Amino acid sequence: MDAGIEKECSALGGLFQVVMNDMKHQLDRYVSNNETHNGTQY
């Protein structure tokens, strides 16, 4: 039973990391796009 729970937590942890990395890259892209369009520096 414990091995099943560990696999499930590992899968959820991996999915969480993928989602967070994707959000970070999207935010970086959004900020760099706004800098070029608005002429503002962050």
Short mmCIF file of N, CA and C in Angstrom, two decimals:
data_model
loop_
_atom_site.label_atom_id
_atom_site.label_comp_id
_atom_site.label_asym_id
_atom_site.label_seq_id
_atom_site.Cartn_x
_atom_site.Cartn_y
_atom_site.Cartn_z
N MET A 1 0.83 -1.20 0.00
CA MET A 1 0.00 0.00 0.00
C MET A 1 0.86 1.26 0.00
N ASP A 2 1.93 1.27 0.81
CA ASP A 2 2.78 2.46 0.87
C ASP A 2 3.46 2.75 -0.46
N ALA A 3 3.82 1.70 -1.20
CA ALA A 3 4.48 1.89 -2.49
C ALA A 3 3.52 2.57 -3.47
N GLY A 4 2.25 2.21 -3.42
CA GLY A 4 1.26 2.83 -4.30
C GLY A 4 1.08 4.30 -3.98
N ILE A 5 1.06 4.63 -2.70
CA ILE A 5 0.92 6.03 -2.29
C ILE A 5 2.14 6.83 -2.72
N GLU A 6 3.34 6.23 -2.57
CA GLU A 6 4.56 6.93 -2.97
C GLU A 6 4.57 7.19 -4.47
N LYS A 7 4.14 6.20 -5.27
CA LYS A 7 4.08 6.39 -6.72
C LYS A 7 3.11 7.51 -7.08
N GLU A 8 1.97 7.52 -6.40
CA GLU A 8 0.96 8.54 -6.68
C GLU A 8 1.48 9.93 -6.32
N CYS A 9 2.12 10.05 -5.18
CA CYS A 9 2.67 11.34 -4.76
C CYS A 9 3.79 11.78 -5.69
N SER A 10 4.60 10.83 -6.14
CA SER A 10 5.68 11.15 -7.06
C SER A 10 5.11 11.66 -8.39
N ALA A 11 4.06 11.02 -8.87
CA ALA A 11 3.43 11.45 -10.12
C ALA A 11 2.83 12.83 -9.97
N LEU A 12 2.16 13.08 -8.85
CA LEU A 12 1.56 14.40 -8.62
C LEU A 12 2.64 15.47 -8.48
N GLY A 13 3.74 15.13 -7.80
CA GLY A 13 4.85 16.07 -7.66
C GLY A 13 5.46 16.43 -9.00
N GLY A 14 5.62 15.42 -9.85
CA GLY A 14 6.16 15.66 -11.19
C GLY A 14 5.23 16.54 -12.01
N LEU A 15 3.94 16.27 -11.93
CA LEU A 15 2.96 17.08 -12.66
C LEU A 15 2.97 18.52 -12.16
N PHE A 16 3.07 18.70 -10.84
CA PHE A 16 3.12 20.04 -10.26
C PHE A 16 4.33 20.80 -10.78
N GLN A 17 5.49 20.13 -10.85
CA GLN A 17 6.70 20.79 -11.34
C GLN A 17 6.54 21.21 -12.80
N VAL A 18 5.93 20.35 -13.62
CA VAL A 18 5.72 20.68 -15.03
C VAL A 18 4.82 21.91 -15.15
N VAL A 19 3.73 21.93 -14.38
CA VAL A 19 2.79 23.05 -14.45
C VAL A 19 3.47 24.34 -14.00
N MET A 20 4.22 24.29 -12.91
CA MET A 20 4.87 25.49 -12.40
C MET A 20 5.93 26.00 -13.38
N ASN A 21 6.71 25.11 -13.97
CA ASN A 21 7.72 25.53 -14.95
C ASN A 21 7.05 26.16 -16.17
N ASP A 22 5.95 25.58 -16.62
CA ASP A 22 5.24 26.13 -17.77
C ASP A 22 4.70 27.52 -17.45
N MET A 23 4.15 27.70 -16.26
CA MET A 23 3.63 29.01 -15.86
C MET A 23 4.75 30.04 -15.79
N LYS A 24 5.91 29.63 -15.27
CA LYS A 24 7.05 30.54 -15.16
C LYS A 24 7.50 31.00 -16.54
N HIS A 25 7.61 30.06 -17.48
CA HIS A 25 8.05 30.42 -18.82
C HIS A 25 7.02 31.29 -19.53
N GLN A 26 5.75 31.03 -19.31
CA GLN A 26 4.71 31.87 -19.91
C GLN A 26 4.78 33.29 -19.35
N LEU A 27 5.02 33.42 -18.05
CA LEU A 27 5.13 34.74 -17.43
C LEU A 27 6.34 35.49 -17.98
N ASP A 28 7.48 34.79 -18.10
CA ASP A 28 8.68 35.42 -18.67
C ASP A 28 8.40 35.93 -20.07
N ARG A 29 7.72 35.13 -20.88
CA ARG A 29 7.39 35.52 -22.25
C ARG A 29 6.45 36.71 -22.25
N TYR A 30 5.46 36.71 -21.36
CA TYR A 30 4.49 37.80 -21.27
C TYR A 30 5.19 39.11 -20.89
N VAL A 31 6.08 39.04 -19.90
CA VAL A 31 6.78 40.25 -19.44
C VAL A 31 7.69 40.78 -20.55
N SER A 32 8.41 39.89 -21.24
CA SER A 32 9.31 40.36 -22.30
C SER A 32 8.51 40.94 -23.47
N ASN A 33 7.33 40.40 -23.76
CA ASN A 33 6.48 40.98 -24.81
C ASN A 33 6.01 42.36 -24.42
N ASN A 34 5.62 42.55 -23.18
CA ASN A 34 5.14 43.85 -22.74
C ASN A 34 6.25 44.88 -22.72
N GLU A 35 7.46 44.47 -22.41
CA GLU A 35 8.59 45.40 -22.42
C GLU A 35 8.81 45.94 -23.82
N THR A 36 8.72 45.08 -24.83
CA THR A 36 8.98 45.54 -26.19
C THR A 36 7.84 46.37 -26.73
N HIS A 37 6.60 46.09 -26.33
CA HIS A 37 5.46 46.84 -26.83
C HIS A 37 5.25 48.17 -26.09
N ASN A 38 5.49 48.17 -24.80
CA ASN A 38 5.22 49.37 -24.01
C ASN A 38 6.45 50.24 -23.81
N GLY A 39 7.62 49.70 -24.08
CA GLY A 39 8.85 50.46 -23.86
C GLY A 39 9.20 50.60 -22.39
N THR A 40 8.58 49.82 -21.53
CA THR A 40 8.87 49.89 -20.10
C THR A 40 9.87 48.83 -19.71
N GLN A 41 10.62 49.10 -18.69
CA GLN A 41 11.59 48.14 -18.16
C GLN A 41 11.12 47.64 -16.81
N TYR A 42 11.24 46.35 -16.59
CA TYR A 42 10.88 45.75 -15.29
C TYR A 42 12.12 45.29 -14.59
#
